[in-house]
GROMACS .gro file of C-alpha atoms in nm:
model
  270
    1UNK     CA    1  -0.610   0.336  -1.002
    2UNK     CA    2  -0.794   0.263  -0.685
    3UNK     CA    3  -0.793   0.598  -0.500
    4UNK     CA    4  -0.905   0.777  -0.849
    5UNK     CA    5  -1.198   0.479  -0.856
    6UNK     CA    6  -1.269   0.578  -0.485
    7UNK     CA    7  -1.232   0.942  -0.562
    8UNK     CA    8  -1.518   0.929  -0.837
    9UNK     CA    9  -1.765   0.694  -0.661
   10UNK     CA   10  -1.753   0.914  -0.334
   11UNK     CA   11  -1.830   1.223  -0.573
   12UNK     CA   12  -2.151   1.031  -0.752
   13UNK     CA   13  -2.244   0.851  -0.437
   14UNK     CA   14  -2.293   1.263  -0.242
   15UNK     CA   15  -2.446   1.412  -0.553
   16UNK     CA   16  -2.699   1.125  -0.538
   17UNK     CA   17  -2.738   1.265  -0.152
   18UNK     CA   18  -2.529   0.931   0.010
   19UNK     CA   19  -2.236   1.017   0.300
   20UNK     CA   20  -1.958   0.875   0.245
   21UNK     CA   21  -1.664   0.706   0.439
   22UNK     CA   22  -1.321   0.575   0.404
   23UNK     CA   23  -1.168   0.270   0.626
   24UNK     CA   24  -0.866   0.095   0.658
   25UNK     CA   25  -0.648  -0.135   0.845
   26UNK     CA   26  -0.359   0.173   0.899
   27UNK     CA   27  -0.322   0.486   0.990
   28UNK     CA   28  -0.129   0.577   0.640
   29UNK     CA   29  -0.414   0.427   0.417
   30UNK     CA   30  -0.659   0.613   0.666
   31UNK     CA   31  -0.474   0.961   0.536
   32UNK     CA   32  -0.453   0.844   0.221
   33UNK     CA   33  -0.846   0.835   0.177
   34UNK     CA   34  -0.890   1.168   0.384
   35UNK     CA   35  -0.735   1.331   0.096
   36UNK     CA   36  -1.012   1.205  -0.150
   37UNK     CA   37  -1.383   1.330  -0.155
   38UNK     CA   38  -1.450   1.173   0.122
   39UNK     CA   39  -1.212   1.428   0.348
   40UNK     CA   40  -1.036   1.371   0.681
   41UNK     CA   41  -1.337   1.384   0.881
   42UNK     CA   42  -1.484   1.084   0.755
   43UNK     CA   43  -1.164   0.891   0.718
   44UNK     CA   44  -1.066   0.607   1.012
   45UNK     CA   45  -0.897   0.264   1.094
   46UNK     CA   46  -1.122  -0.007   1.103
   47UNK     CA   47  -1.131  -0.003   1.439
   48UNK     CA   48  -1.194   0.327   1.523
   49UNK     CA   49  -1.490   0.310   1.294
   50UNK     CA   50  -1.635   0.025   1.483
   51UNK     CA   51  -1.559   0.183   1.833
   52UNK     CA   52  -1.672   0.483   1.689
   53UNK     CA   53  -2.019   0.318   1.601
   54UNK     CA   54  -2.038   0.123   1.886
   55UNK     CA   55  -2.026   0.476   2.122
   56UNK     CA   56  -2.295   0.635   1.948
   57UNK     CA   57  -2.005   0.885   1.766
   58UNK     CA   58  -2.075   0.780   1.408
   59UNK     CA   59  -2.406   0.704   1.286
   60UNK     CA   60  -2.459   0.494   0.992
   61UNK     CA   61  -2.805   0.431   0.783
   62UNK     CA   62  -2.914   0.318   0.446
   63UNK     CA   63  -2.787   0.651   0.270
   64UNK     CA   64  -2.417   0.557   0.367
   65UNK     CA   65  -2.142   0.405   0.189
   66UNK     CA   66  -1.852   0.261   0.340
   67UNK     CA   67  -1.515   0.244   0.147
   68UNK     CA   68  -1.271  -0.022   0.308
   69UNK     CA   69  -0.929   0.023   0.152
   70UNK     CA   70  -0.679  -0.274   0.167
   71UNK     CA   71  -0.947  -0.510   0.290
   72UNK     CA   72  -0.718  -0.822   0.258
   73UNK     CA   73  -0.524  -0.682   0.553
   74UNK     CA   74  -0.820  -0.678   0.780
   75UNK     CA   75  -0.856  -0.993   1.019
   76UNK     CA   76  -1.190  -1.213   1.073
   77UNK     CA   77  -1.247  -1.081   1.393
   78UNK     CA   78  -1.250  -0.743   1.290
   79UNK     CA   79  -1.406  -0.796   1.006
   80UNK     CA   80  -1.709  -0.983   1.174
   81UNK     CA   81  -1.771  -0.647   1.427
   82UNK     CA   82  -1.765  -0.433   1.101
   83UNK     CA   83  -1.971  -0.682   0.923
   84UNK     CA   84  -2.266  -0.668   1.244
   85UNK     CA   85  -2.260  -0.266   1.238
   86UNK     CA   86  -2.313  -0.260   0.877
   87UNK     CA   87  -2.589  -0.486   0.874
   88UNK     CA   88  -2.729  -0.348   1.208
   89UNK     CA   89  -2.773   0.023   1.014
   90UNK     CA   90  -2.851  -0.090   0.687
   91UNK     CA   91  -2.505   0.060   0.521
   92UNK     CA   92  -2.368  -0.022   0.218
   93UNK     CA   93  -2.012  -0.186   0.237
   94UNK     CA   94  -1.768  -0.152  -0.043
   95UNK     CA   95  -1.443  -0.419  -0.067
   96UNK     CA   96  -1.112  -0.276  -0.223
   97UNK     CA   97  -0.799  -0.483  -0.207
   98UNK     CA   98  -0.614  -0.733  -0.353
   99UNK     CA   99  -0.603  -1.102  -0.201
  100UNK     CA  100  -0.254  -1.130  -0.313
  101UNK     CA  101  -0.088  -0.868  -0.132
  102UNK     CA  102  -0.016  -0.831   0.201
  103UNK     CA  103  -0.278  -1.088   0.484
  104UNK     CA  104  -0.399  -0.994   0.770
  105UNK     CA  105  -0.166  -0.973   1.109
  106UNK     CA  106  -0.446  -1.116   1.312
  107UNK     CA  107  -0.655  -1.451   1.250
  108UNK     CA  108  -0.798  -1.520   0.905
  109UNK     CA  109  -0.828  -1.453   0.556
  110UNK     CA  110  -1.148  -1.306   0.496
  111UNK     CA  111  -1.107  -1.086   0.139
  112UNK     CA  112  -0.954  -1.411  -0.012
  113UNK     CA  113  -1.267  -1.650   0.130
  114UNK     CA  114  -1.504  -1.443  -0.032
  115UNK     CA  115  -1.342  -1.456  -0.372
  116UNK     CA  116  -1.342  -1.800  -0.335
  117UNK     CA  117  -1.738  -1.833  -0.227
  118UNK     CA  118  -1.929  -1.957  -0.528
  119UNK     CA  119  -2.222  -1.754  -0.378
  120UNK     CA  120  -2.059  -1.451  -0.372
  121UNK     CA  121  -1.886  -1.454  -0.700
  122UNK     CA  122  -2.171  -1.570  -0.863
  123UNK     CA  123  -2.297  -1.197  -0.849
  124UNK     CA  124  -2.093  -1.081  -1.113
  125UNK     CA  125  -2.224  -0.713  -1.153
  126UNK     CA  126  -2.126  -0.681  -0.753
  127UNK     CA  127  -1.712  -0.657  -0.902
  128UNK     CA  128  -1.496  -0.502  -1.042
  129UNK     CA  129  -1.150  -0.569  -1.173
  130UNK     CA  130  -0.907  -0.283  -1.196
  131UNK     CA  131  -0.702  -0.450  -1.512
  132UNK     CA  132  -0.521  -0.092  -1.658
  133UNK     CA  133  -0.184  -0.036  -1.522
  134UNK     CA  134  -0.108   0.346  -1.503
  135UNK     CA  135   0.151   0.410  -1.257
  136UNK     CA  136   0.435   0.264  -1.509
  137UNK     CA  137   0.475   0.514  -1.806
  138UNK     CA  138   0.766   0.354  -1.986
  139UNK     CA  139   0.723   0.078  -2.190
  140UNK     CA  140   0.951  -0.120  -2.041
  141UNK     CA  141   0.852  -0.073  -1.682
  142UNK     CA  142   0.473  -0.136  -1.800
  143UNK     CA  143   0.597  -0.437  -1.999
  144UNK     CA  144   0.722  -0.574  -1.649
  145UNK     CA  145   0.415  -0.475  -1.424
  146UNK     CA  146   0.226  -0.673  -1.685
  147UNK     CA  147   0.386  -0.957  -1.654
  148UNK     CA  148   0.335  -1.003  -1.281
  149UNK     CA  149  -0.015  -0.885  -1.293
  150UNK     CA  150  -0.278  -1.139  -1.171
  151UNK     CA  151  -0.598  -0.928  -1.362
  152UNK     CA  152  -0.680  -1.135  -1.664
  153UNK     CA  153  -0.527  -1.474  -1.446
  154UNK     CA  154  -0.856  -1.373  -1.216
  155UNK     CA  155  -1.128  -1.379  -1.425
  156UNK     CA  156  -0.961  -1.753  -1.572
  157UNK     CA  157  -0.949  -1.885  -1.215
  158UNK     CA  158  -0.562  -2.008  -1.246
  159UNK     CA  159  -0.451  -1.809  -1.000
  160UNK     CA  160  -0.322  -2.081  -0.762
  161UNK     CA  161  -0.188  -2.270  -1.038
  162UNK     CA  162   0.019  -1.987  -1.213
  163UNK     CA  163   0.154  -1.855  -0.885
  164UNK     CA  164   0.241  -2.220  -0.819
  165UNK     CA  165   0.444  -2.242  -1.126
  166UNK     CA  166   0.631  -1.906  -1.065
  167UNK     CA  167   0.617  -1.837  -1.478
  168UNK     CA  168   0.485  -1.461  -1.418
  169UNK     CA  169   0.804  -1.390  -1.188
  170UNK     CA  170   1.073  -1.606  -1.453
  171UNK     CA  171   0.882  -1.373  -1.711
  172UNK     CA  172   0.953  -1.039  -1.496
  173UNK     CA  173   1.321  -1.107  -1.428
  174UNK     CA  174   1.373  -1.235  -1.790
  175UNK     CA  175   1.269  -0.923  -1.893
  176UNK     CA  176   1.440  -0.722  -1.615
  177UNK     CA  177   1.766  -0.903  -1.768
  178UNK     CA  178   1.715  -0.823  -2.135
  179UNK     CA  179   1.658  -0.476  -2.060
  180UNK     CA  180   1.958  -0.417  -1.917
  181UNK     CA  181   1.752  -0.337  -1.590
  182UNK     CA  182   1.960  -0.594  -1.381
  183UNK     CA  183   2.279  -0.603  -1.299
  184UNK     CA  184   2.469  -0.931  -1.137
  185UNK     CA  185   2.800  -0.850  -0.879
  186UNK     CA  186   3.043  -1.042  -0.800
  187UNK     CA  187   3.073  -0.927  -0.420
  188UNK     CA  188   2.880  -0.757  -0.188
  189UNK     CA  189   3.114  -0.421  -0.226
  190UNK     CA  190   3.057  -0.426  -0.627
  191UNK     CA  191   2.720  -0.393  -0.538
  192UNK     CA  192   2.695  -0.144  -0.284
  193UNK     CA  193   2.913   0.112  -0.494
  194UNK     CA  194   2.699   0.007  -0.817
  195UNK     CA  195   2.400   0.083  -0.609
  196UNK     CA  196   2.545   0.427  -0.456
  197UNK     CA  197   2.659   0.547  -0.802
  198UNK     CA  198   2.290   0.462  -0.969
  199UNK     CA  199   2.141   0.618  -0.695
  200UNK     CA  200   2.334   0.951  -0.698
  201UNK     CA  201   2.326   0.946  -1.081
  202UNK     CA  202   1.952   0.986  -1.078
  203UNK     CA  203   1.847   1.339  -1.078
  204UNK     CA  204   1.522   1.254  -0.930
  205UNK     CA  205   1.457   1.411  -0.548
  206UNK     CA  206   1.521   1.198  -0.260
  207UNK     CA  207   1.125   1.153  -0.222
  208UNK     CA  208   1.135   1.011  -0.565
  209UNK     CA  209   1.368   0.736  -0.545
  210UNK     CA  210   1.396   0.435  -0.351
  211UNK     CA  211   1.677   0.197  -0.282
  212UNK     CA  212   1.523  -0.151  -0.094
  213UNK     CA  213   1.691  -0.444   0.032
  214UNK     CA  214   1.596  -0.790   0.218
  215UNK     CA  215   1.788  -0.789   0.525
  216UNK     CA  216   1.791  -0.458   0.809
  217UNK     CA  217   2.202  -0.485   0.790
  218UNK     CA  218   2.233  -0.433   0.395
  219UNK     CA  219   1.928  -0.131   0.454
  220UNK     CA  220   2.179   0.003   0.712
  221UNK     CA  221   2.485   0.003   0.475
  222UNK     CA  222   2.327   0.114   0.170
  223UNK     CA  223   2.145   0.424   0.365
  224UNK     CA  224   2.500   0.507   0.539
  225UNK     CA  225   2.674   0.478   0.207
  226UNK     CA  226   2.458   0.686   0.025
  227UNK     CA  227   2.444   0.960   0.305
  228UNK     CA  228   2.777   0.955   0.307
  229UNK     CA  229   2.812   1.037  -0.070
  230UNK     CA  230   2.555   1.343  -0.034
  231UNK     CA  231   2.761   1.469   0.235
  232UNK     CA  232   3.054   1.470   0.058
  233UNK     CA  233   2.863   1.615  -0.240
  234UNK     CA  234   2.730   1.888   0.031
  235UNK     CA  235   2.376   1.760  -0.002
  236UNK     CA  236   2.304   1.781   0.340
  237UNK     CA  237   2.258   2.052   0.596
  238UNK     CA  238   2.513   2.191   0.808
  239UNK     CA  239   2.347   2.199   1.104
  240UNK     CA  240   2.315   1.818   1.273
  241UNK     CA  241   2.289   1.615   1.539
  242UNK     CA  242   2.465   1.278   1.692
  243UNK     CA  243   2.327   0.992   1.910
  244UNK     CA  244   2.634   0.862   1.938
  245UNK     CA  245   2.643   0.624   1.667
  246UNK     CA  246   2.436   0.797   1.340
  247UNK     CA  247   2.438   1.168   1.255
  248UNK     CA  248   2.103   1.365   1.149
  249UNK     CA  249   2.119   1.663   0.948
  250UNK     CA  250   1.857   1.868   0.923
  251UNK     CA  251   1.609   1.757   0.651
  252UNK     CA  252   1.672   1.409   0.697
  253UNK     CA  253   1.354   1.164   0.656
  254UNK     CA  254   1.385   0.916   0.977
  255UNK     CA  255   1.172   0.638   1.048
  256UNK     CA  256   1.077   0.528   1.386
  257UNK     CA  257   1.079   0.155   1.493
  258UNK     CA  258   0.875   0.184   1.777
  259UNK     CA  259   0.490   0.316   1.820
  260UNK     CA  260   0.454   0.670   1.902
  261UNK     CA  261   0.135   0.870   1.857
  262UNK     CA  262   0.177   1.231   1.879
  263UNK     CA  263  -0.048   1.445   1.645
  264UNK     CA  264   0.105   1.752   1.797
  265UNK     CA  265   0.447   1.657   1.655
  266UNK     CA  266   0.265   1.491   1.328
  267UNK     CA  267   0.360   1.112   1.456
  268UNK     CA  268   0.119   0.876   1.390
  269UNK     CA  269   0.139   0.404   1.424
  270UNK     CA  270   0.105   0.285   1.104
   0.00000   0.00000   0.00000
């Protein structure tokens, strides 16, 4: 996958006496690529890297290489200011990101122009297409990501017309059906306790399993369902706390809805 390929060219690019560094629109994909080669210290958000540069605290030149993870999510603006810094020092840029997942918050579309830019793609030996899936290890699960991968649509050029058409998602949840992989309810309750039961079934940890839904009212039922199940199955701790309308046990994963940067207490945006 990507990190690996961004493990391996930050490895050759120091033996060959570069420095490295790894970029990125959030704080998450920031840690992400401070656990690679690269390491922590050389790992920032976009924009701290171009204040950072800007203030005289990093210092780029021709013998640096600079990773930028999830590029599609970047906006033009931001993109420009990196754009002038790495020209200004002579750096080396490196794009990694997929036009097709999540855009930008802020202005623009700048991963997906440049695909698009007959001058740019004309430089063939300047890409490269990560086409091997190998984070689904059953067949049927790698039968599925297939069909909704864009890879081989790429280098064709269809890309607009297939995702037009919608065939590569009818494909997916044809297969999803024939599987046995999905299930239809009747009512909403059918599928909350079908849900709970699969859930709890699965011997996996809690960090290994995921339950998602569309709307923040279903997410709230099907987390208060399940927790309820574990307590009753004395999965949880003891020892808990109550704002008044949810309890916490100790051990609990919570997610906070508003920004708070503490690195003392390990929060961090993003």
């Amino acid at each position: 996958g990507k990190s690996f390929s961004i493990n391996a060219s930050s490895i050759i690019a120091k033996q060959n006496g570069f420095t490295t560094y790894g970029i990125a629109p959030t704080n998450k994909v920031k840690a992400d690529l401070g656990t690679t080669d690269i390491g922590k210290d050389n790992a920032f958000t976009v924009q701290a890297f171009n204040i950072g540069i800007q203030n005289n605290k990093i210092h780029l030149d021709e013998k640096s290489i600079v990773f930028l993870d999830e590029s599609s999510m970047v906006d033009t603006r931001t993109f420009h200011d990196l754009m002038q810094n790495i020209d200004r020092t002579g750096a080396k840029l490196v794009l990694i990101g997929d036009s097709n997942q999540i855009s930008a918050v802020g202005a623009g579309q700048t991963l997906t122009e440049y695909l698009q830019d007959s001058e740019i793609t004309k430089h063939k030996e300047n890409f490269a297409i990560l086409d091997e899936i190998t984070r689904q290890k059953d067949s049927v699960s790698l039968e599925i990501a297939k069909s909704t991968s864009l890879a081989n649509v790429y280098r064709n050029g269809n890309v607009d017309e297939l995702k037009e058409s919608g065939e590569h998602i009818k494909k997916a949840f044809q297969l999803l059906e024939d599987n046995g992989r999905m299930h239809l309810c009747e009512t909403s309750e059918q599928k909350l306790n079908m849900l709970v039961h699969d859930y709890m079934a699965d011997d996996k940890p809690c960090n290994e399993k995921l339950a998602l839904a569309s709307l923040n009212k279903s997410v709230d039922a099907i987390n208060t369902a399940i927790q309820d199940e574990r307590l009753k199955k004395g999965q949880l701790s003891e020892q808990s706390l109550s704002n008044g309308d949810k309890d916490f046990h100790v051990g609990d994963r919570i997610i906070l809805k508003e920004n708070i940067k503490d690195k003392e207490q390990g929060y961090s945006n993003g």
